[in-house]
Coordinates of C-alpha atoms and ligand atoms in Angstrom, one line a residue:
X1 CA 79.5 123.6 86.3
X2 CA 76.6 124.6 83.8
X3 CA 73.9 125.3 86.0
X4 CA 71.1 125.0 83.0
X5 CA 68.3 126.3 85.7
X6 CA 70.2 129.3 86.7
X7 CA 69.8 128.2 90.5
X8 CA 69.1 131.5 92.6
X9 CA 73.1 131.8 93.9
X10 CA 72.8 134.8 96.1
X11 CA 71.7 133.0 99.2
X12 CA 74.2 130.1 99.3
X13 CA 76.9 130.6 101.9
X14 CA 79.4 129.6 99.5
X15 CA 78.2 132.4 97.1
X16 CA 78.0 134.7 99.8
X17 CA 81.7 134.0 100.3
X18 CA 83.0 134.3 97.0
X19 CA 81.0 137.7 96.6
X20 CA 82.7 138.8 99.4
X21 CA 86.1 137.5 98.2
X22 CA 85.4 139.6 95.0
X23 CA 84.8 142.9 97.1
X24 CA 88.0 142.3 98.6
X25 CA 89.3 141.5 95.3
X26 CA 88.3 144.9 93.6
X27 CA 89.4 146.7 97.1
X28 CA 92.7 145.6 96.8
X29 CA 93.2 145.7 93.2
X30 CA 94.3 142.2 93.0
X31 CA 95.2 140.9 89.4
X32 CA 95.6 137.5 90.2
X33 CA 93.8 134.9 92.7
X34 CA 95.7 132.1 93.9
X35 CA 93.8 129.7 96.3
X36 CA 95.8 127.6 98.5
X37 CA 95.4 125.0 101.6
X38 CA 98.3 123.1 103.1
X39 CA 99.2 119.8 105.1
X40 CA 101.9 118.2 106.8
X41 CA 101.8 114.7 105.6
X42 CA 103.2 112.9 109.0
X43 CA 101.1 109.9 108.7
X44 CA 97.7 108.7 107.6
X45 CA 95.4 111.6 107.0
X46 CA 92.3 111.8 108.7
X47 CA 88.7 113.0 107.5
X48 CA 89.2 116.3 109.3
X49 CA 91.7 117.4 106.8
X50 CA 89.1 117.1 104.0
X51 CA 87.0 120.2 105.1
X52 CA 89.8 122.4 104.3
X53 CA 90.3 120.8 100.8
X54 CA 86.6 120.9 99.7
X55 CA 86.4 124.4 100.9
X56 CA 88.9 125.9 99.0
X57 CA 88.1 123.6 96.0
X58 CA 84.5 125.3 96.0
X59 CA 86.0 128.6 96.3
X60 CA 88.2 128.1 93.3
X61 CA 85.6 126.9 91.3
X62 CA 82.7 129.3 92.4
X63 CA 85.4 132.4 91.9
X64 CA 85.8 131.0 88.3
X65 CA 82.0 130.7 87.6
X66 CA 81.3 134.1 89.1
X67 CA 84.4 135.9 87.0
X68 CA 83.4 134.4 83.9
X69 CA 79.6 135.4 84.3
X70 CA 80.9 138.8 85.2
X71 CA 82.9 138.7 82.0
X72 CA 86.1 138.8 83.7
X73 CA 87.7 135.7 81.4
X74 CA 91.4 136.8 82.2
X75 CA 91.1 137.0 85.8
X76 CA 89.1 133.7 85.8
X77 CA 91.6 132.0 83.3
X78 CA 94.4 133.1 85.6
X79 CA 93.1 131.5 88.9
X80 CA 95.7 128.9 90.5
X81 CA 94.1 126.5 93.1
X82 CA 97.0 124.7 94.7
X83 CA 97.5 122.3 97.8
X84 CA 101.0 122.1 99.1
X85 CA 102.2 119.4 101.0
X86 CA 104.6 120.6 103.8
X87 CA 107.1 117.3 103.5
X88 CA 110.0 119.2 104.8
X89 CA 108.9 119.4 108.4
X90 CA 110.6 116.7 110.7
X91 CA 109.0 113.6 111.6
X92 CA 107.9 114.3 115.4
X93 CA 106.0 111.5 116.4
X94 CA 105.4 107.9 115.7
X95 CA 102.0 106.8 114.4
X96 CA 100.9 103.8 116.3
X97 CA 100.4 101.6 113.4
X98 CA 104.4 102.3 112.2
X99 CA 107.0 99.7 113.1
X100 CA 109.3 101.4 115.7
X101 CA 112.3 99.3 114.8
X102 CA 112.1 100.7 111.4
X103 CA 111.1 104.3 112.2
X104 CA 112.6 105.1 115.6
X105 CA 115.8 106.2 113.8
X106 CA 113.9 108.8 111.5
X107 CA 112.5 110.9 114.1
X108 CA 113.6 114.3 113.6
X109 CA 114.3 114.0 109.9
X110 CA 112.3 115.8 107.1
X111 CA 109.5 113.7 106.1
X112 CA 110.4 113.5 102.7
X113 CA 113.9 112.2 103.4
X114 CA 112.1 109.1 105.2
X115 CA 111.4 105.6 103.5
X116 CA 107.8 105.0 102.6
X117 CA 106.0 102.1 104.7
X118 CA 105.4 98.6 103.1
X119 CA 101.9 98.2 101.7
X120 CA 100.7 96.1 104.6
X121 CA 102.6 97.8 107.3
X122 CA 101.0 101.5 106.5
X123 CA 98.1 101.7 108.8
X124 CA 95.7 102.4 105.9
X125 CA 92.7 100.4 105.0
X126 CA 93.5 99.1 101.4
X127 CA 90.4 97.0 100.9
X128 CA 88.8 99.6 98.6
X129 CA 91.9 100.7 96.7
X130 CA 92.1 100.6 92.8
X131 CA 94.9 99.3 91.0
X132 CA 96.1 102.5 89.9
X133 CA 95.9 103.6 93.6
X134 CA 98.2 100.8 94.7
X135 CA 100.5 101.5 92.1
X136 CA 101.0 104.9 93.1
X137 CA 101.6 104.2 96.6
X138 CA 104.1 101.6 95.7
X139 CA 105.9 104.2 93.6
X140 CA 105.8 106.6 96.6
X141 CA 109.5 108.1 96.9
X142 CA 109.1 108.8 100.4
X143 CA 107.3 108.8 103.6
X144 CA 105.8 112.0 102.7
X145 CA 104.5 111.3 99.2
X146 CA 103.4 108.0 100.4
X147 CA 100.7 109.5 103.1
X148 CA 100.0 112.7 100.8
X149 CA 98.9 110.2 98.0
X150 CA 96.7 108.3 100.1
X151 CA 95.1 111.8 101.3
X152 CA 95.2 112.8 97.3
X153 CA 93.0 109.8 96.3
X154 CA 90.6 110.7 98.9
X155 CA 90.0 114.3 97.6
X156 CA 90.6 113.3 94.1
X157 CA 87.6 110.7 94.3
X158 CA 85.5 113.8 95.9
X159 CA 86.2 115.9 92.6
X160 CA 88.6 118.1 94.0
X161 CA 91.2 119.2 91.2
X162 CA 94.0 121.2 93.2
X163 CA 97.3 121.3 91.7
X164 CA 99.9 119.5 94.2
X165 CA 102.9 121.2 95.2
X166 CA 105.7 119.6 97.1
X167 CA 107.5 122.0 99.8
X168 CA 110.8 120.5 99.3
X169 CA 110.7 121.2 95.6
X170 CA 110.3 124.9 96.4
X171 CA 112.9 124.6 98.7
X172 CA 115.7 122.8 96.7
X173 CA 114.7 124.6 93.1
X174 CA 115.6 127.8 95.0
X175 CA 112.4 129.4 95.0
X176 CA 112.5 130.2 98.6
X177 CA 115.7 131.4 98.9
X178 CA 114.7 135.0 98.3
X179 CA 112.2 134.6 101.6
X180 CA 114.9 132.6 103.5
X181 CA 117.3 135.5 103.1
X182 CA 114.5 138.1 104.2
X183 CA 113.8 136.1 107.2
X184 CA 117.2 135.9 108.3
X185 CA 118.2 139.5 107.2
X186 CA 115.1 140.5 109.4
X187 CA 115.6 138.5 112.5
X188 CA 114.8 141.7 114.7
X189 CA 111.6 142.1 113.4
X190 CA 110.4 138.9 114.2
X191 CA 111.5 139.4 117.9
X192 CA 109.3 142.6 118.1
X193 CA 106.4 140.6 116.2
X194 CA 106.4 137.5 118.5
X195 CA 106.5 140.1 121.4
X196 CA 103.4 142.0 120.0
X197 CA 101.4 139.2 118.7
X198 CA 102.1 136.4 121.2
X199 CA 103.4 138.3 123.9
X200 CA 106.6 136.1 123.5
X201 CA 110.2 136.8 124.0
X202 CA 112.6 135.1 121.6
X203 CA 116.1 134.0 123.0
X204 CA 118.6 136.4 122.1
X205 CA 120.4 134.2 119.0
X206 CA 117.4 133.2 117.5
X207 CA 116.9 132.6 113.9
X208 CA 113.6 131.6 111.9
X209 CA 115.4 128.6 110.3
X210 CA 116.6 124.9 110.8
X211 CA 119.1 123.0 108.3
X212 CA 119.2 119.7 107.6
X213 CA 122.1 118.0 109.5
X214 CA 124.6 117.1 106.8
X215 CA 126.0 114.2 109.5
X216 CA 122.7 112.7 110.8
X217 CA 120.3 114.1 108.3
X218 CA 117.9 115.1 111.2
X219 CA 116.0 118.8 110.8
X220 CA 114.0 119.0 114.0
X221 CA 117.4 118.8 116.2
X222 CA 119.1 121.6 114.8
X223 CA 119.8 125.4 115.9
X224 CA 121.0 128.0 113.8
X225 CA 123.2 130.3 115.9
X226 CA 124.4 132.7 113.4
X227 CA 124.1 134.1 109.8
X228 CA 126.9 136.1 108.1
X229 CA 124.9 136.9 105.0
X230 CA 126.5 133.6 103.0
X231 CA 125.9 130.8 105.8
X232 CA 124.4 130.0 109.0
X233 CA 126.1 128.5 111.8
X234 CA 124.2 125.7 113.6
X235 CA 124.6 122.7 116.5
X236 CA 122.6 119.5 116.0
X237 CA 121.7 119.1 119.7
X238 CA 120.9 116.2 121.7
X239 CA 118.1 118.0 123.8
X240 CA 116.6 120.5 121.6
X241 CA 113.2 118.3 121.5
X242 CA 112.0 115.3 123.5
X243 CA 111.1 113.0 120.4
X244 CA 114.3 113.3 118.9
X245 CA 118.2 113.2 119.5
X246 CA 120.8 115.4 117.7
X247 CA 124.4 113.8 116.6
X248 CA 126.3 117.3 118.5
X249 CA 127.7 118.1 115.0
X250 CA 128.4 121.9 114.7
X251 CA 129.0 123.7 111.5
X252 CA 128.3 126.4 109.0
X253 CA 126.2 125.9 105.9
X254 CA 124.5 128.1 103.0
X255 CA 120.8 128.1 104.1
X256 CA 119.5 128.0 100.5
X257 CA 118.6 125.2 97.9
X258 CA 117.0 122.6 100.0
X259 CA 119.8 122.5 103.0
X260 CA 116.9 123.5 105.7
X261 CA 113.6 125.2 106.3
X262 CA 111.8 128.3 107.7
X263 CA 110.4 127.4 111.2
X264 CA 106.6 126.8 110.7
X265 CA 105.2 129.9 112.1
X266 CA 107.4 131.7 109.1
X267 CA 107.2 129.1 106.5
X268 CA 103.5 129.4 106.4
X269 CA 103.5 133.0 105.1
X270 CA 106.7 132.4 103.2
X271 CA 105.2 130.1 100.8
X272 CA 102.6 132.8 100.5
X273 CA 105.1 135.0 99.3
X274 CA 106.8 132.7 97.0
X275 CA 103.7 131.3 95.3
X276 CA 101.7 134.3 95.5
X277 CA 98.8 132.8 97.6
X278 CA 96.3 135.6 98.4
X279 CA 93.3 133.2 99.1
X280 CA 93.8 130.9 102.2
X281 CA 91.4 129.7 104.7
X282 CA 92.8 128.1 107.9
X283 CA 91.0 125.7 110.6
X284 CA 89.5 127.6 113.8
X285 CA 92.4 125.9 116.0
X286 CA 95.0 128.3 113.8
X287 CA 92.7 131.5 114.0
X288 CA 92.4 132.1 117.9
X289 CA 93.8 135.6 118.5
X290 CA 97.5 135.6 119.0
X291 CA 97.5 132.0 117.3
X292 CA 99.6 131.3 114.3
X293 CA 97.3 132.8 111.6
X294 CA 97.7 136.4 113.4
X295 CA 101.6 135.7 113.4
X296 CA 101.6 134.7 109.8
X297 CA 99.4 137.6 109.0
X298 CA 101.7 140.2 110.8
X299 CA 105.0 138.4 109.3
X300 CA 103.6 138.7 105.8
X301 CA 103.0 142.3 106.3
X302 CA 106.1 143.5 108.1
X303 CA 108.8 141.0 107.1
X304 CA 107.7 140.0 103.5
X305 CA 105.8 143.4 102.5
X306 CA 102.7 141.7 101.7
X307 CA 99.1 142.1 101.7
X308 CA 97.6 139.5 104.0
X309 CA 95.5 136.9 102.2
X310 CA 91.9 136.5 102.5
X311 CA 91.0 134.2 105.1
X312 CA 88.3 132.1 105.8
X313 CA 88.0 130.5 109.3
X314 CA 86.4 127.3 109.2
X315 CA 85.1 124.5 111.4
X316 CA 85.9 121.0 112.4
X317 CA 84.5 117.6 111.2
X318 CA 83.5 115.8 114.1
X319 CA 83.4 111.6 113.5
X320 CA 81.9 109.8 115.7
X321 CA 81.7 112.5 118.4
X322 CA 85.5 112.9 118.6
X323 CA 87.6 115.7 116.9
X324 CA 89.3 114.4 114.0
X325 CA 93.2 114.9 114.5
X326 CA 95.8 113.0 112.4
X327 CA 98.2 113.3 115.4
X328 CA 95.6 111.5 118.1
X329 CA 95.1 108.7 115.4
X330 CA 91.0 108.8 116.3
X331 CA 88.4 108.3 114.2
X332 CA 88.3 107.2 110.3
X333 CA 90.9 108.1 107.8
X334 CA 90.1 110.2 104.9
X335 CA 90.5 107.1 102.5
X336 CA 87.7 105.3 104.5
X337 CA 85.7 108.4 104.9
X338 CA 85.1 108.9 101.1
X339 CA 84.4 105.2 100.5
X340 CA 81.1 105.6 102.2
X341 CA 79.3 107.5 99.4
X342 CA 79.9 108.4 95.6
X343 CA 81.8 111.8 94.9
X344 CA 78.6 113.9 94.4
X345 CA 76.9 112.8 97.9
X346 CA 80.3 113.1 99.8
X347 CA 80.7 116.5 98.2
X348 CA 77.4 117.4 99.2
X349 CA 78.0 117.1 102.9
X350 CA 80.5 119.9 102.5
X351 CA 78.5 121.6 100.2
X352 CA 75.6 121.6 102.6
X353 CA 76.8 122.8 105.6
X354 CA 78.3 126.5 106.5
X355 CA 82.1 126.3 107.0
X356 CA 81.4 128.3 110.3
X357 CA 79.5 125.0 111.5
X358 CA 80.8 121.9 112.9
X359 CA 80.0 119.0 110.9
X360 CA 78.9 116.2 113.4
X361 CA 79.1 112.7 111.6
X362 CA 78.4 109.4 113.1
X363 CA 78.4 106.9 110.5
X364 CA 77.0 104.2 113.1
X365 CA 73.8 106.7 113.3
X366 CA 71.6 107.3 110.5
X367 CA 73.8 109.8 109.1
X368 CA 74.7 108.1 105.9
X369 CA 70.9 107.2 105.0
X370 CA 70.1 110.7 106.1
X371 CA 73.0 112.5 104.1
X372 CA 71.6 110.6 100.6
X373 CA 68.1 111.6 101.7
X374 CA 69.2 115.1 101.7
X375 CA 70.8 114.9 98.3
X376 CA 68.1 113.3 96.9
X377 CA 65.6 116.1 98.2
X378 CA 68.4 118.6 96.9
X379 CA 68.0 117.2 93.5
X380 CA 64.2 117.2 93.5
X381 CA 64.4 120.8 94.3
X382 CA 66.6 121.6 91.7
X383 CA 64.7 119.6 89.0
X384 CA 61.4 121.4 90.6
X385 CA 60.0 118.2 91.2
X386 CA 59.6 119.7 94.9
X387 CA 59.1 123.1 96.5
X388 CA 62.0 124.0 98.7
X389 CA 64.9 125.9 99.9
X390 CA 66.9 127.2 96.9
X391 CA 70.1 127.0 98.8
X392 CA 69.8 123.1 98.8
X393 CA 68.9 123.2 94.9
X394 CA 72.5 125.3 94.7
X395 CA 74.6 122.8 97.0
X396 CA 73.2 120.1 94.9
X397 CA 74.8 121.8 91.8
X398 CA 77.8 122.5 93.6
X399 CA 78.3 118.7 94.5
X400 CA 78.3 117.6 90.9
X401 CA 81.8 116.5 89.9
X402 CA 81.6 116.7 86.2
X403 CA 80.6 119.9 84.1
X404 CA 77.0 118.6 83.2
X405 CA 74.2 118.6 86.0
X406 CA 72.2 115.6 85.6
X407 CA 68.7 115.9 83.8
X408 CA 65.7 114.9 86.3
X409 CA 65.7 111.1 87.1
X410 CA 64.3 108.7 89.8
X411 CA 66.6 108.2 92.8
X412 CA 65.8 105.1 94.8
X413 CA 65.8 105.9 98.5
X414 CA 69.1 104.5 100.3
X415 CA 67.3 103.1 103.6
X416 CA 64.8 101.5 101.1
X417 CA 67.4 99.5 99.3
X418 CA 68.9 98.7 102.5
X419 CA 65.7 96.6 103.0
X420 CA 65.1 95.5 99.5
X421 CA 68.4 94.0 99.2
X422 CA 68.1 92.3 102.4
X423 CA 64.9 90.8 101.8
X424 CA 65.4 87.6 99.4
X425 CA 62.0 87.6 98.0
X426 CA 62.3 91.1 97.0
X427 CA 63.5 92.2 93.6
X428 CA 65.6 95.4 94.4
X429 CA 64.9 96.9 90.7
X430 CA 61.4 95.7 90.5
X431 CA 60.8 97.3 94.0
X432 CA 62.3 100.5 92.8
X433 CA 59.9 100.5 89.5
X434 CA 57.2 100.1 91.8
X435 CA 58.2 103.2 94.0
X436 CA 58.9 105.1 90.7
X437 CA 55.6 104.3 89.3
X438 CA 57.0 103.6 86.1
X439 CA 59.8 101.5 84.4
X440 CA 63.2 102.3 85.1
X441 CA 65.7 103.8 82.8
X442 CA 69.2 102.3 82.2
X443 CA 70.6 105.4 84.0
X444 CA 68.2 104.7 86.8
X445 CA 69.2 101.0 87.1
X446 CA 73.1 101.9 86.9
X447 CA 72.6 104.2 89.8
X448 CA 70.9 101.8 91.9
X449 CA 73.7 99.5 91.1
X450 CA 76.1 102.1 92.3
X451 CA 74.0 102.5 95.2
X452 CA 73.9 99.3 96.3
X453 CA 77.9 98.9 96.8
X454 CA 77.5 102.0 99.4
X455 CA 74.4 100.0 101.1
X456 CA 76.3 97.1 101.3
X457 CA 79.1 98.9 102.9
X458 CA 77.0 100.4 105.4
X459 CA 75.2 97.3 106.3
X460 CA 78.5 95.6 106.8
X461 CA 80.3 97.9 108.5
X462 CA 77.8 100.8 110.4
X463 CA 74.1 100.1 110.1
X464 CA 72.3 100.1 113.2
X465 CA 70.9 96.9 114.6
X466 CA 67.4 97.5 113.5
X467 CA 68.5 97.7 109.8
X468 CA 69.8 94.1 109.9
X469 CA 67.9 91.8 108.2
X470 CA 70.4 89.1 107.5
X471 CA 71.2 86.0 109.5
X472 CA 73.3 86.7 112.2
X473 CA 76.7 85.2 112.1
X474 CA 76.3 83.9 116.1
X475 CA 73.4 82.8 118.0
X476 CA 71.4 85.9 119.3
X477 CA 71.1 86.0 122.9
X478 CA 67.6 86.5 122.5
X479 CA 67.4 82.5 121.5
X480 CA 67.7 81.8 124.8
X481 CA 63.9 82.8 125.3
X482 CA 62.8 80.1 122.7
X483 CA 60.6 77.5 124.2
X484 CA 61.3 73.7 124.2
X485 CA 58.4 73.5 121.3
X486 CA 60.0 76.1 119.2
X487 CA 63.3 74.3 119.5
X488 CA 61.9 71.3 118.4
X489 CA 60.1 72.7 115.6
X490 CA 63.5 74.3 114.6
X491 CA 65.1 70.9 114.5
X492 CA 62.2 69.5 112.3
X493 CA 62.6 72.5 109.9
X494 CA 66.1 71.7 109.2
X495 CA 65.4 68.2 108.7
X496 CA 62.4 69.5 106.2
X497 CA 65.0 71.9 104.7
X498 CA 67.3 68.9 103.9
X499 CA 64.9 66.4 102.7
X500 CA 65.1 67.7 99.0
X501 CA 65.7 70.7 96.9
X502 CA 63.2 73.6 97.6
X503 CA 61.6 76.1 95.5
X504 CA 60.7 78.8 97.6
X505 CA 56.9 78.7 97.0
X506 CA 56.7 75.1 97.7
X507 CA 58.8 75.5 101.1
X508 CA 56.8 78.5 102.4
X509 CA 53.7 76.1 102.0
X510 CA 55.3 73.3 103.9
X511 CA 56.5 75.4 106.7
X512 CA 53.3 76.6 107.3
X513 CA 51.9 72.8 107.2
X514 CA 54.9 72.0 109.7
X515 CA 53.8 75.0 111.8
X516 CA 50.2 74.2 112.1
X517 CA 50.9 70.5 113.1
X518 CA 53.3 71.6 115.8
X519 CA 53.6 75.0 117.7
X520 CA 51.3 76.9 115.5
X521 CA 52.5 79.5 112.9
X522 CA 52.8 82.3 115.2
X523 CA 55.3 81.0 117.6
X524 CA 56.9 79.0 114.6
X525 CA 58.0 82.0 112.4
X526 CA 58.8 83.9 115.6
X527 CA 61.1 81.1 116.4
X528 CA 62.8 81.4 112.7
X529 CA 63.7 85.1 113.0
X530 CA 64.3 84.9 116.8
X531 CA 67.1 82.5 116.1
X532 CA 68.6 84.0 112.8
X533 CA 67.8 87.7 113.3
X534 CA 67.2 88.3 116.9
X535 CA 64.0 89.6 115.7
X536 CA 60.1 88.9 116.2
X537 CA 59.4 89.2 112.3
X538 CA 61.6 89.6 109.1
X539 CA 61.8 88.7 105.5
X540 CA 59.4 85.7 104.3
X541 CA 60.7 82.7 105.8
X542 CA 60.9 80.5 102.9
X543 CA 63.0 82.9 100.8
X544 CA 65.2 83.9 103.8
X545 CA 65.9 80.4 104.9
X546 CA 67.1 79.6 101.4
X547 CA 69.2 82.6 101.3
X548 CA 71.4 81.5 104.1
X549 CA 74.4 79.7 103.8
X550 CA 73.6 76.1 104.7
X551 CA 76.6 75.7 107.0
X552 CA 75.6 78.9 109.2
X553 CA 72.1 77.5 108.9
X554 CA 73.2 74.0 110.4
X555 CA 75.4 75.6 112.9
X556 CA 72.7 77.8 114.4
X557 CA 70.4 74.6 114.6
X558 CA 73.4 73.0 116.5
X559 CA 73.4 75.7 118.7
X560 CA 69.8 75.6 119.4
X561 CA 70.3 71.8 120.3
X562 CA 72.9 72.9 122.8
X563 CA 70.6 75.2 124.5
X564 CA 70.0 73.5 127.4
Ligands
ZN1 ZN1 123.1 115.8 113.4

């Protein structure tokens, strides 16, 4: 990010966080910085998981920026920014959009060993998908990769550039062998750690490892009962978990080279050790006392002899008032969420809210127009067109996806565009030019065109009733209040409309004349808006009526006829 204006950085929460990380780095004398985050792709990934991805992407990029400014080029260059997909984890639940007949038999298998769903049965809204994204999904080798790709598309759209790592690659290539051996050899240490950190007594013959059953292919059903330094003994159990049944196979197998994986509480710090991760935040649900983060930290230090990675406990995104969780299947998916705004505005949502605070976002309220307004204001502060909080200006800079920060330009207000585009007598570009006070540049015109896509999506799916200025598909309940005379006026109006090919100006005159000779202009126009908009006023009547699909218009007149 080339910040030409050299915005005051020290006060923005992300700059403060990065300063803390760099102080920690000096104290620990860390020679290489590796930022990481992880996710199990157990189905459609929901918006909540974007919080971590954006936070880690900001951290990696700001670290690089700060280090370069401090002349620490080699540390800046060696910085690594990864996202791990835990695709060895077992399928432990069936998302409701999956066909049970196809997927029930796969419960308990590692996610990367399960076939990808068909596009029309995957539960993802693909209406906004690009051809390239569709091709990616069609080429997905397995279930985990399919849903991971769906999520990757979403966070790439927001300009996140993490390198992707597949956990099963680490296991199969033998890169995890060393941590597996350490974990099996030091099993007594785990018992001490579980007791101290979580006050939990592990069973006698417990091992932090599960093998993929060579007979039935399941991993969630196997229990390791012994380790002789070369092989583990295991049983594939019928009743180990209630979501999958094992095949009762017993045997011995090498735990290395992808034959199984560490249990997830151990798997997390094992990845830190194997990859060299030293900066990784976690959602607040992991960071309660005695929770999985405390456990991972203790294992990291005591079993793997590693310094604890820098932690950033971060808060949730609440969408429509409910906590985003992929296992509960509530709320919008990450793909749907990122389709709501252009990349820079989407990034701004995360750059402008402290990671320790909940983002509460209800797309059906005014949250989307408000977000665009905040973004525009931040831009104007950065461009010194408006006085204001410099942290907003910094958030604007951090929200840019490319290298260059845009030069000052006019930004047409989202909610104005939403109004103009629904008023057929108005030309959006003329109105925007009037609002600007001068002619629009090509860039400004193209940005308006881009914004109109998001405006149309908002109007179609989320905009509150008071922002809807297009003819309703169904007869509004309010139409019952139309008087006999008003109903009659609407029937005559339809005859007028059908009598010739109208120009809007001429039609407006004719409507006036018809109104004066019947119910009078006030009741006449209110009848039009009541019947089509459920409102008392609206766009100019002639332009409005001519913009309505004639079939819908005639259907409405029939509905009015049948009112009594
Ligand atoms: Zn089995």
